[in-house]
Amino acid sequence: MVPEAEFTSYYGRPVVKPAPWGDDVAIYLFLGGVAAGSALLGLGGQLTGRPTLRRNARLGALAAVSAGAVALVKDLGRPERFLHMLRTFKVTSPMSVGSWILSAFSAGAGVAAVAEIDRMTGSRLPLGPLRKVLQAVEGPAGVEAAVFAGPLAAYTAVLLGDTATPTWNAAHEELPFVFVSSACLASAGLAMVTTPVRETGPARKLAVLGVLGDVAAMKVMEYRMDPIAAEPLHQGKAGAMLKWSERLAVAGGLGTLLGGRNRVVAAASGVALLAASALTRFGVFEAGLASARDPRYTIEPQKNRLAARRAAGVTDDAITTGS
Amino acid sequence: MGQLSGPTDPTADAHWEHNHPRKGFFTDTSICIGCKACEVACKEWNHNPQDGNLELLGSSYDNTGSLGASTWRHVAFIEQGQERIAEARESGRALVSLGMPRIGPPAAPDLAEADTTPPDTADFRWLMSSDVCKHCTHAGCLDVCPTGALFRTEFGTVVVQDDVCNGCGTCVAGCPFGVIERRSNGTIKVATSREDQHDNHPAVPNVGIAQKCTLCYDRLVDDQTPACAKACPTTSIKFGDHDDMVETARERVANLHAQGMTEARLYGANENDGVGGIGSVFLLLDEPEVYGLPPDPRVPTADLPRMYQRAGLAVAGMAAAAALAFLGGRA
Ligand code: SF4
Ligand code: SF4
Ligand code: SF4
C-alpha cells in the first residue's frame, strides 16, 4: 500500500473558499444547456421544414432560459441588482461574458417563441401592427438564438474552470466538451418527450452524438486531470450522481438508438437523458464545492506540481523563497 | 485589459495615469506576539460586524477561525514541538540552497560560512501570523468580477465597491487564497449554548455583498497608515511602498538566516510566482500550508485564454453535431 502522502494544514480548515452558490446555480447549468440545444433543434426544424419540432424546441428554449435566468438571479446576494451584470463587459470575467451571451440568446429565443405562441393562439396576442414585424424577424431571431446557443452551453464550463476551486479548475481542459455534450443530449431528450417521432429523427441523432460525447469527454477529463483533484468526482454525493448520470445517459442513448421510433420508448429515453444531464451538472457542481471545503485538494496538488517543477529544474517561480 | 500573468505593475496595467507608488504590507511573523490588535483595529475602523457567536474553536488562541466577509485580519496560532521545528529549519535551508535568482542586493547569505548552530532549538514554539488579503498583482477576484465592483486603486490595491457589487459570488471562487467572501446577515450560525449575541447588535451592513480588506483605501487617500499596521505594537505589520516592503523583507530574512534561523522564508516576494507577486509580503517560519496559505497559488485567469480556446472548440463541435443530425440523411 502506498503510504498516505504527508500533508499539513491549518487545523483542517479550507484554504480556498467555496463559491457561495446554491442548487439554483446547478439548476441553471442544466437549464442553460437545455435552452442552448433546443435553439439549435429549433433552427434545424425551421430550416428543414419540421414545424412541430421547431415550435416545441423554440418554446422549450424560452421556458428553459427564462427559468434558468430566474434561478441565477435568485442566487445573487443582491437580486435587485441583477442588471449590474450588464453595466460593463469584461472579457477576463466568464460571468460577464456569459451574462451578455445569455442576454443575446434570450432576445432571439424570446422573439422566436413569441411568434410560435402567437401562431398557436390563432394570432390572438395583442400585437397590432407589430405582428407583421414579428413574422418578419421570427426566422432571423431563430438563427440569432442558434448562433449564441453554443456559447451559452460552453461558457458555464469556463465559468467553473476559471476559479481556484480545485476540482473545477483541474477540469478546465475538458469541461466545455462535457457541458456541450450534456446540452445536446438533454435538449434532444426534451424534443423526444414533446414531439412526435415522425419529426424527431434529427433529435435522436443529436441525442446519440451527445451521449457519445458526454461519456467520452468525461472519461478523458478524469484521465487527464490531477488525480487528487479528480477524487471528489468519485466520492460521496457527487460521485453517486455522476455514476447515475452515466448510467442514465447510456440507457437513454440505447433506448433512442433501438426504440426511438416508438413514441413511448422515445419519451422514456428522453426523460432518462434529461435526468442524466441534470445529474452531470449537479455532480460536477457538488464535486467542486466539496473540493474547496477540504484543504487536501488545494494543498496536495499544489505541493506536487511545485515539487515537479523543482525536480525539472525550474526554481524561480515559487511563491515561497529563501531570499 | 492588462497582462493576465507574469511580472507587471498592476497600477499601470489598470491604466492609471500617474505614478503613485504601489502600496503594500510586510508582515513579519517572527515578531508577532498574537495580541490581535490588528484584528480589533480593523473591525473598529471598518465597522465590521461580529463573525459567529463567540465560540471557542479549539485551535490554540485562534477563536477567529479564518479570513472572511467580516474578518479582514486574522491572527493564526500554531503550536509546534521540537520535531516540527527541526523540519521547518530543514525545509527553510533547502529553500535557501535553491538559490533563487533575484534582482539587486542583498545577496543570499552563504550559509556555509555563517554560524548556523540553531540559537536554541526550543522544545516548543508558538507561531503567530496576522493574515490579510494579498492584494495580488494578478488578482483572481478582480479578474472574474462581472460588474466591475472590484477595481484596482491608484495604490495598486484591490477594493470592492459596495454600491456596485450584486453579490454574484464569482470572486469568492476566484481568489486562490480564500480571502474574499460574501457577507451573510450574520444570523445563519445558530447559537447553541448561549443567547444569540446578534440580538444586541446593530443591523449588519452590506449583507449579500462581497467584502474584504480594502488596505484601508479611505485612509490611504488621506495619506494615513492602515488601521491594522498603525495598531500593531511590535511592528510585525509594516506598511509602505511595495518596493520598500520587499526590500525590508529580504534584509530581514537574510538577517534571520545569519542568526541560524534557516526556517525563515518569504512568501509572496517573487514576482515570477503564479499570481505575479503579492502586495502583502510575509515572512514565515514554516511551510505556507501550516499557516493555512496555499503552497503554489496560481491565478485562474492565467489559463483563461486556453479555456476560451477549448470552449470555442467545444462550441464548434456542438454546431457540427447539430448540423450532422439534420443533414446526415433521414433517420
Ligand atoms: S488575495 Fe484574494 S481577495 Fe485578495 S486580491 Fe488576491 S485574489 Fe483578491
Ligand atoms: S460578488 Fe460582487 S465583487 Fe464579487 S464578483 Fe460578484 S459583483 Fe464582483
Ligand atoms: S488594511 Fe485596513 S481593511 Fe485591511 S486589514 Fe488592515 S485595517 Fe483592515
XYZ file of C-alpha atoms and ligand atoms in Angstrom:
678
model
C 0.000 0.000 0.000
C 1.213 3.470 -0.797
C 1.654 5.411 2.429
C -0.513 8.497 2.842
C 1.367 11.476 1.495
C 2.341 13.761 4.337
C 0.183 16.811 4.367
C -0.247 19.585 6.863
C -2.982 22.149 7.055
C -4.174 24.807 9.422
C -6.479 22.831 11.744
C -8.008 21.137 8.709
C -9.636 24.403 7.651
C -10.165 25.105 3.954
C -7.544 27.153 2.109
C -9.837 28.417 -0.635
C -13.466 29.337 -0.137
C -16.220 27.510 -1.996
C -18.388 29.700 -4.210
C -21.434 30.800 -2.198
C -23.673 29.219 -4.811
C -26.696 27.110 -4.025
C -28.518 24.488 -6.070
C -30.008 27.312 -8.130
C -26.733 27.648 -9.968
C -26.572 23.916 -10.735
C -30.147 24.141 -11.996
C -29.092 26.998 -14.226
C -26.180 24.973 -15.613
C -28.715 22.321 -16.606
C -31.416 24.636 -17.941
C -28.929 26.758 -19.875
C -27.805 23.607 -21.657
C -31.370 22.542 -22.420
C -32.128 26.002 -23.813
C -28.989 26.072 -25.937
C -29.559 22.694 -27.548
C -33.235 23.469 -28.068
C -32.393 26.606 -30.006
C -30.237 24.528 -32.351
C -33.026 21.984 -32.791
C -35.448 24.873 -33.346
C -33.280 26.270 -36.099
C -32.917 22.838 -37.638
C -36.671 22.395 -37.594
C -37.062 25.857 -39.093
C -34.641 25.171 -41.942
C -35.717 21.620 -42.761
C -39.481 22.070 -42.553
C -40.295 20.297 -39.305
C -42.890 22.664 -37.843
C -43.727 20.717 -34.691
C -40.097 20.190 -33.779
C -39.445 23.869 -34.487
C -42.350 25.011 -32.340
C -41.639 22.718 -29.400
C -37.911 23.383 -29.454
C -38.444 27.144 -29.544
C -40.915 27.003 -26.670
C -38.570 24.716 -24.770
C -35.664 27.102 -25.308
C -37.591 30.090 -23.984
C -39.010 28.217 -21.000
C -35.616 26.788 -20.046
C -33.692 30.004 -20.463
C -36.287 32.013 -18.523
C -36.415 29.571 -15.638
C -32.609 29.405 -15.680
C -32.273 33.170 -15.555
C -34.682 33.338 -12.631
C -32.622 30.728 -10.782
C -29.476 32.714 -11.461
C -30.933 35.984 -10.239
C -32.336 34.294 -7.142
C -28.853 33.156 -6.221
C -27.373 36.653 -6.196
C -26.583 38.238 -2.849
C -28.494 41.284 -4.097
C -31.045 40.031 -6.636
C -32.419 43.550 -7.178
C -29.067 44.489 -8.683
C -29.057 41.792 -11.363
C -28.827 44.427 -14.091
C -25.390 45.395 -12.757
C -24.239 42.357 -14.717
C -24.670 44.430 -17.854
C -23.076 47.664 -16.679
C -19.778 46.622 -18.232
C -18.241 43.973 -20.472
C -15.174 42.206 -19.116
C -13.507 39.568 -21.168
C -11.497 38.376 -18.129
C -14.761 37.531 -16.391
C -16.595 34.491 -17.762
C -19.578 35.604 -15.680
C -19.650 38.923 -17.536
C -19.164 37.328 -20.952
C -21.831 34.794 -20.035
C -24.316 37.449 -18.977
C -24.033 39.029 -22.405
C -24.307 35.668 -24.139
C -27.376 34.855 -22.058
C -28.964 38.215 -22.910
C -28.257 37.897 -26.626
C -29.550 34.336 -26.664
C -32.700 35.230 -24.755
C -33.551 38.016 -27.183
C -33.606 35.658 -30.173
C -35.168 32.766 -28.300
C -37.843 35.094 -26.912
C -38.874 36.521 -30.258
C -38.950 33.106 -31.913
C -41.036 31.628 -29.105
C -43.485 34.546 -29.002
C -44.036 34.066 -32.726
C -44.924 30.428 -32.018
C -47.270 31.383 -29.211
C -48.992 33.891 -31.481
C -49.463 31.218 -34.111
C -50.755 28.691 -31.583
C -53.326 31.136 -30.241
C -54.571 31.922 -33.742
C -52.935 35.361 -33.883
C -54.670 36.452 -30.713
C -51.742 38.119 -28.969
C -52.493 41.860 -28.820
C -49.679 42.751 -31.190
C -51.409 45.104 -33.644
C -49.079 46.238 -36.409
C -46.185 44.563 -34.577
C -47.433 41.195 -35.827
C -46.022 41.864 -39.278
C -42.670 42.796 -37.736
C -42.745 39.694 -35.596
C -43.399 37.460 -38.559
C -40.598 39.130 -40.479
C -37.996 38.792 -37.723
C -39.047 35.382 -36.433
C -36.737 33.488 -38.795
C -33.674 35.667 -38.203
C -34.411 35.531 -34.453
C -34.256 31.742 -34.583
C -30.903 31.995 -36.338
C -29.610 34.544 -33.846
C -30.539 32.358 -30.876
C -28.823 29.394 -32.515
C -25.667 31.437 -33.044
C -25.459 32.092 -29.311
C -26.528 28.562 -28.380
C -23.055 27.021 -28.444
C -21.511 29.816 -26.390
C -24.398 29.567 -23.906
C -23.765 25.852 -23.437
C -19.980 26.188 -23.183
C -19.365 29.358 -21.178
C -20.577 27.824 -17.929
C -17.681 25.357 -18.182
C -15.268 28.279 -18.409
C -17.063 29.946 -15.504
C -16.351 26.914 -13.302
C -12.875 26.294 -14.739
C -11.756 29.863 -14.132
C -11.845 29.539 -10.345
C -9.469 28.477 -7.615
C -11.887 25.644 -6.769
C -9.552 22.659 -7.167
C -11.759 20.151 -8.987
C -13.324 22.692 -11.360
C -10.020 24.314 -12.163
C -8.303 20.993 -12.791
C -11.127 20.047 -15.178
C -10.855 23.174 -17.320
C -9.461 21.493 -20.424
C -12.331 19.050 -20.944
C -15.241 20.546 -19.061
C -16.512 22.552 -22.086
C -16.820 19.305 -24.043
C -18.697 17.634 -21.211
C -21.070 20.576 -20.966
C -21.884 20.952 -24.669
C -22.425 17.187 -24.957
C -24.684 17.277 -21.946
C -26.600 20.177 -23.524
C -27.055 18.208 -26.745
C -28.391 15.082 -25.099
C -30.650 16.998 -22.723
C -32.260 19.169 -25.390
C -32.645 16.185 -27.706
C -34.242 14.333 -24.816
C -36.697 17.173 -24.304
C -37.604 17.135 -28.001
C -38.183 13.376 -27.853
C -40.563 13.902 -24.948
C -42.509 16.762 -26.521
C -42.532 15.935 -30.220
C -43.964 13.010 -32.228
C -41.347 10.589 -33.561
C -42.036 11.493 -37.180
C -40.234 14.810 -36.679
C -37.593 13.842 -34.131
C -35.169 11.963 -36.371
C -32.515 14.676 -36.036
C -33.123 14.943 -32.285
C -32.480 11.227 -31.926
C -29.215 11.560 -33.794
C -28.231 14.525 -31.689
C -29.076 12.533 -28.565
C -26.808 9.673 -29.588
C -23.987 12.043 -30.534
C -24.469 13.818 -27.227
C -24.256 10.603 -25.226
C -21.106 9.535 -27.052
C -19.538 12.952 -26.500
C -20.607 13.103 -22.867
C -19.268 9.701 -21.869
C -16.042 10.147 -23.842
C -15.340 13.696 -22.642
C -15.987 12.709 -19.035
C -13.569 9.795 -19.288
C -10.849 11.880 -20.940
C -11.391 14.606 -18.374
C -10.995 12.258 -15.417
C -7.939 10.713 -17.019
C -6.160 13.983 -17.739
C -6.991 15.778 -14.505
C -4.741 15.905 -11.498
C -5.575 12.573 -9.837
C -6.085 14.108 -6.412
C -8.264 16.936 -7.713
C -10.326 14.311 -9.568
C -11.146 12.378 -6.382
C -14.262 14.386 -5.444
C -15.815 13.323 -8.756
C -15.889 9.766 -7.444
C -16.819 10.325 -3.830
C -19.912 10.956 -1.807
C -22.986 12.604 -3.231
C -21.179 13.949 -6.297
C -19.722 10.547 -7.097
C -23.120 8.861 -6.843
C -24.766 11.485 -9.042
C -22.096 11.208 -11.723
C -22.288 7.420 -11.720
C -26.054 7.546 -12.221
C -25.690 10.255 -14.798
C -23.523 7.976 -16.913
C -25.885 5.032 -16.493
C -28.917 7.089 -17.464
C -27.122 8.660 -20.415
C -26.137 5.260 -21.759
C -29.623 3.857 -21.134
C -31.233 6.860 -22.795
C -28.834 6.622 -25.709
C -29.512 2.917 -26.215
C -33.250 3.461 -25.904
C -33.040 6.183 -28.537
C -30.978 4.049 -30.868
C -33.025 0.866 -30.538
C -36.557 2.093 -29.883
C -36.532 5.787 -30.743
C -39.236 5.365 -33.356
C -41.667 4.153 -30.764
C -43.377 7.131 -29.104
C -43.329 5.612 -25.630
C -39.734 4.411 -25.779
C -38.672 7.756 -27.233
C -40.336 9.683 -24.435
C -38.886 7.414 -21.757
C -35.419 7.738 -23.288
C -35.885 11.490 -23.403
C -36.683 11.611 -19.705
C -33.609 9.480 -18.951
C -31.427 11.833 -20.967
C -32.782 14.922 -19.235
C -32.146 13.313 -15.876
C -28.636 12.301 -16.957
C -27.809 15.872 -17.891
C -29.195 17.280 -14.660
C -27.126 14.768 -12.676
C -23.967 15.626 -14.630
C -24.375 19.296 -13.790
C -25.222 18.699 -10.135
C -22.407 16.159 -9.813
C -19.716 18.414 -11.244
C -21.073 21.332 -9.243
C -21.075 19.422 -5.953
C -17.661 17.872 -6.555
C -16.164 21.338 -6.933
C -17.731 22.653 -3.754
C -16.540 19.573 -1.872
C -13.002 20.056 -3.200
C -12.953 23.625 -1.900
C -14.143 22.584 1.558
C -11.282 20.136 2.106
C -7.796 21.708 2.278
C -6.240 18.498 0.969
C -7.461 19.208 -2.566
C -5.863 22.636 -2.602
C -2.627 21.813 -0.835
C -1.610 18.432 -2.220
C -1.891 19.106 -5.961
C -0.118 22.422 -5.440
C 2.718 20.839 -3.472
C 3.060 18.121 -6.072
C 3.210 20.498 -9.012
C 5.702 22.717 -7.220
C 7.900 19.718 -6.470
C 7.607 18.560 -10.072
C 8.715 21.947 -11.376
C 11.638 21.996 -8.971
C 12.626 18.491 -9.988
C 12.589 19.694 -13.597
C 14.992 22.468 -12.652
C 12.544 25.380 -12.557
C 13.353 27.102 -9.276
C 12.444 30.723 -9.883
C 8.640 30.688 -9.836
C 7.662 29.633 -6.319
C 5.764 31.955 -4.012
C 7.952 30.835 -1.106
C 11.561 31.905 -1.407
C 14.655 31.728 0.756
C 15.617 35.288 -0.069
C -7.132 44.754 -20.201
C -3.644 44.303 -18.888
C -1.493 41.276 -18.535
C -3.079 38.064 -17.242
C 0.071 36.656 -15.622
C 3.739 37.301 -15.036
C 5.578 40.265 -13.522
C 3.883 43.612 -14.083
C 2.971 46.895 -12.460
C -0.706 46.373 -11.612
C -1.465 50.091 -11.385
C -0.158 50.797 -14.879
C -1.923 47.642 -16.077
C -5.188 49.117 -14.854
C -4.460 52.273 -16.906
C -3.917 54.668 -14.034
C -2.099 57.656 -15.474
C 0.069 58.768 -12.596
C 2.984 57.496 -10.640
C 1.653 56.699 -7.201
C 3.925 54.017 -5.851
C 2.278 50.669 -5.201
C 1.469 50.316 -1.506
C 1.665 47.151 0.499
C 2.417 45.331 3.720
C 5.319 43.369 5.010
C 4.042 41.132 7.781
C 6.999 39.808 9.720
C 5.533 36.877 11.619
C 8.780 36.267 13.511
C 7.980 39.198 15.809
C 4.203 38.804 16.027
C 3.040 38.334 19.615
C -0.529 37.348 18.732
C -2.133 40.292 20.502
C -4.819 40.649 17.810
C -4.662 44.434 17.986
C -4.774 44.372 14.181
C -7.969 42.322 14.142
C -9.624 44.700 16.566
C -8.395 47.870 14.872
C -9.615 46.625 11.527
C -13.061 45.754 12.875
C -13.371 49.110 14.588
C -12.185 51.217 11.689
C -14.260 49.419 9.087
C -17.357 48.894 11.277
C -17.234 45.200 10.532
C -19.904 43.222 12.345
C -19.337 40.283 14.631
C -18.494 36.976 12.986
C -20.106 33.897 14.510
C -21.244 33.526 18.066
C -18.133 33.896 20.217
C -17.425 30.185 20.182
C -14.131 28.685 21.283
C -12.661 26.916 18.278
C -10.124 24.685 19.989
C -7.276 25.948 17.815
C -4.805 27.392 20.272
C -5.592 31.067 20.848
C -7.286 31.408 17.482
C -11.005 31.785 18.028
C -11.474 33.870 14.920
C -11.123 30.967 12.509
C -10.290 32.436 9.160
C -10.446 35.496 6.988
C -13.952 36.241 5.795
C -16.503 38.857 4.879
C -16.371 40.430 8.326
C -12.838 39.446 9.348
C -10.186 41.164 7.263
C -7.239 40.459 9.542
C -6.904 37.025 11.072
C -4.207 36.009 13.504
C -3.243 32.357 13.182
C -1.759 30.434 16.130
C 0.175 27.215 15.645
C 1.761 25.162 18.407
C 4.727 23.027 17.431
C 7.076 20.612 19.120
C 10.784 20.004 18.624
C 10.440 17.619 15.710
C 8.347 20.009 13.677
C 10.719 22.880 14.434
C 13.636 20.855 13.140
C 11.672 20.023 9.983
C 10.860 23.677 9.388
C 14.524 24.530 9.801
C 15.373 21.896 7.203
C 12.747 22.940 4.659
C 13.926 26.533 5.031
C 17.530 25.522 4.499
C 16.525 23.654 1.341
C 14.839 26.805 0.041
C 17.968 28.861 0.592
C 20.083 26.303 -1.209
C 17.803 26.575 -4.236
C 19.497 29.941 -4.664
C 16.611 31.930 -6.034
C 17.691 34.253 -8.795
C 16.965 37.739 -7.548
C 17.383 41.317 -8.526
C 19.745 43.605 -6.654
C 21.336 43.335 -3.214
C 21.443 41.961 -0.623
C 22.671 38.644 -1.963
C 21.568 35.474 -0.229
C 23.986 34.820 2.601
C 26.365 31.956 2.140
C 25.153 29.745 4.940
C 28.245 27.591 4.796
C 30.167 30.455 6.358
C 27.533 31.606 8.813
C 27.257 30.176 12.261
C 24.148 28.113 11.798
C 24.144 26.419 15.132
C 20.471 26.822 15.908
C 20.201 29.572 18.500
C 18.275 27.492 20.955
C 16.023 24.935 19.385
C 13.145 25.122 21.753
C 11.059 22.148 22.805
C 8.057 24.115 21.824
C 7.186 27.144 19.764
C 4.170 29.187 19.038
C 3.799 30.529 15.550
C 1.635 33.583 15.192
C 0.815 35.237 11.934
C -1.568 38.002 11.028
C -3.094 37.083 7.685
C -4.735 39.567 5.349
C -5.817 39.999 1.728
C -2.765 39.651 -0.505
C -3.650 42.486 -2.908
C -2.308 40.277 -5.662
C -0.522 41.619 -8.722
C -2.888 39.400 -10.713
C -5.970 39.249 -8.529
C -8.287 36.370 -9.319
C -11.167 38.096 -7.539
C -10.856 41.231 -9.613
C -10.391 39.446 -12.934
C -13.595 37.427 -12.652
C -15.868 40.121 -11.168
C -18.580 40.709 -13.799
C -19.930 44.004 -12.511
C -16.702 45.936 -12.139
C -17.389 46.232 -8.408
C -13.845 45.063 -7.690
C -11.275 47.503 -9.001
C -7.584 48.305 -8.865
C -6.902 51.501 -6.971
C -4.247 54.069 -7.731
C -2.197 52.449 -4.949
C -2.159 49.108 -6.741
C -4.560 47.587 -4.211
C -7.824 45.707 -4.836
C -11.095 47.096 -3.457
C -14.812 46.222 -3.670
C -17.331 48.990 -4.337
C -20.280 48.210 -2.069
C -22.764 50.062 -4.223
C -21.875 48.171 -7.386
C -21.439 44.571 -6.204
C -24.545 42.448 -6.757
C -23.314 39.543 -4.697
C -22.841 37.112 -7.569
C -20.089 35.398 -5.583
C -17.768 34.737 -8.522
C -14.873 36.475 -6.793
C -15.153 34.131 -3.814
C -14.311 31.162 -6.016
C -11.771 33.203 -7.980
C -9.463 34.005 -5.061
C -6.624 31.469 -4.739
C -6.112 32.485 -1.102
C -9.663 32.086 0.208
C -9.845 35.699 1.309
C -12.909 37.398 -0.119
C -16.359 36.257 0.998
C -19.978 37.244 0.500
C -21.427 38.612 3.710
C -24.416 36.807 5.139
C -26.745 38.529 7.528
C -24.915 37.034 10.455
C -27.870 35.169 11.862
C -27.223 31.998 9.913
C -24.938 30.463 12.501
C -27.344 29.428 15.203
C -26.085 29.879 18.727
C -26.349 26.674 20.676
C -25.180 27.268 24.186
C -25.699 30.933 24.736
C -28.155 33.619 23.962
C -27.874 34.814 20.363
C -25.401 37.656 20.569
C -26.763 39.274 17.483
C -29.865 40.408 19.267
C -27.882 43.197 20.874
C -26.005 44.283 17.786
C -26.818 46.901 15.204
C -28.069 45.691 11.812
C -25.348 44.166 9.678
C -24.346 46.473 6.806
C -23.677 45.311 3.242
C -25.453 41.990 3.526
C -25.150 39.895 0.369
C -22.105 41.801 -0.838
C -18.556 40.553 -1.229
C -16.260 42.014 1.399
C -12.572 42.004 2.164
C -9.643 44.177 3.255
C -9.501 47.466 1.336
C -5.965 48.139 2.523
C -7.778 50.987 4.216
C -8.377 52.797 0.945
C -10.202 55.536 2.843
C -7.097 56.111 4.948
C -4.623 55.867 2.082
C -6.291 58.658 0.146
C -5.667 60.787 3.234
C -2.055 59.699 3.488
C -2.765 57.696 6.626
C -1.377 54.326 7.641
C -3.909 51.444 7.566
C -5.562 50.847 10.920
C -4.075 47.384 11.449
C -0.482 48.484 10.824
C -0.983 51.549 12.978
C -2.268 49.442 15.864
C 0.412 46.765 15.692
C 2.594 47.252 18.803
C 5.556 45.194 17.596
C 5.798 46.491 14.018
C 5.126 42.948 12.855
C 2.789 44.603 10.338
C 4.771 47.110 8.335
C 3.142 49.314 5.749
C 4.733 51.320 2.963
C 5.726 51.402 -0.676
C 5.661 47.892 -2.051
C 9.255 48.044 -3.284
C 10.490 49.108 0.140
C 8.455 46.362 1.794
C 10.040 43.709 -0.413
C 13.481 45.116 0.275
C 12.883 45.189 4.028
C 11.605 41.630 3.863
C 14.734 40.484 2.055
C 17.006 42.147 4.551
C 15.100 40.651 7.442
C 15.167 37.107 6.124
C 18.897 37.359 5.404
C 19.359 38.605 8.928
C 17.469 35.698 10.451
C 19.391 33.228 8.306
C 22.649 34.700 9.527
C 21.428 34.030 13.058
C 20.909 30.404 12.175
C 17.142 30.647 11.812
C 17.018 28.922 8.467
C 13.306 28.253 8.927
C 12.625 31.866 7.960
C 11.384 32.338 4.403
C 9.497 34.898 2.373
C 6.029 34.384 0.962
C 4.877 36.483 -1.970
C 8.070 38.440 -2.679
C 8.700 36.703 -6.002
C 7.096 38.408 -8.993
C 7.542 35.253 -11.061
C 5.109 33.251 -8.944
C 1.620 32.191 -10.057
C -0.006 35.484 -9.088
C 2.777 37.828 -10.190
C 3.807 38.512 -6.602
C 1.580 39.905 -3.885
C 1.131 43.292 -2.291
C 1.201 41.888 1.249
C 4.521 40.114 1.633
C 5.017 37.743 4.575
C 7.972 36.336 6.427
C 7.025 32.840 7.604
C 8.777 30.378 9.880
C 7.376 27.206 8.339
C 5.743 25.966 5.154
C 2.856 28.174 3.988
C 0.207 25.451 4.349
C 0.982 25.288 8.072
C -0.466 28.804 8.283
C -3.385 27.954 6.003
C -1.749 29.578 2.978
C -1.650 27.837 -0.428
C 1.828 26.463 -1.285
C 1.660 27.213 -5.006
C -1.237 29.547 -5.792
C -1.954 30.360 -9.410
C -4.411 32.978 -10.586
C -7.041 31.012 -12.521
C -7.291 33.727 -15.197
C -3.747 32.945 -16.274
C -5.251 29.969 -18.092
C -8.323 31.818 -19.348
C -7.131 32.203 -22.954
C -6.655 28.465 -23.080
C -10.107 27.904 -21.548
C -11.766 30.127 -24.141
C -9.909 28.237 -26.830
C -11.164 24.893 -25.535
C -14.680 26.291 -25.188
C -14.506 27.561 -28.778
C -13.613 24.103 -29.946
C -16.488 22.641 -27.958
C -18.901 25.164 -29.489
C -17.710 24.163 -32.959
C -18.253 20.526 -32.010
C -21.780 21.231 -30.831
C -22.637 23.082 -34.059
C -21.154 20.235 -36.088
C -23.188 17.662 -34.159
C -26.386 19.621 -34.770
C -25.569 20.025 -38.462
C -24.815 16.331 -38.763
C -28.068 15.449 -37.039
C -30.115 17.393 -39.589
C -28.058 16.851 -42.711
C -26.952 13.257 -42.307
C -29.882 11.706 -44.188
C -33.246 10.651 -42.774
C -33.070 8.715 -39.539
S -5.904 37.613 -2.033
Fe -7.829 37.059 -2.996
S -9.204 38.690 -2.419
Fe -7.132 39.464 -2.077
S -6.554 40.477 -4.012
Fe -5.794 38.377 -4.139
S -7.458 37.313 -5.192
Fe -8.347 39.198 -4.425
S -19.801 39.260 -5.625
Fe -19.598 41.441 -6.127
S -17.400 41.834 -6.099
Fe -17.678 39.610 -6.198
S -17.588 39.114 -8.374
Fe -19.775 39.409 -7.881
S -20.166 41.583 -8.301
Fe -17.939 41.345 -8.221
S -5.572 47.487 5.821
Fe -7.414 48.270 6.802
S -9.020 46.981 5.945
Fe -7.124 45.899 5.552
S -6.824 44.541 7.313
Fe -5.752 46.434 7.780
S -7.245 47.650 8.935
Fe -8.379 46.033 7.879
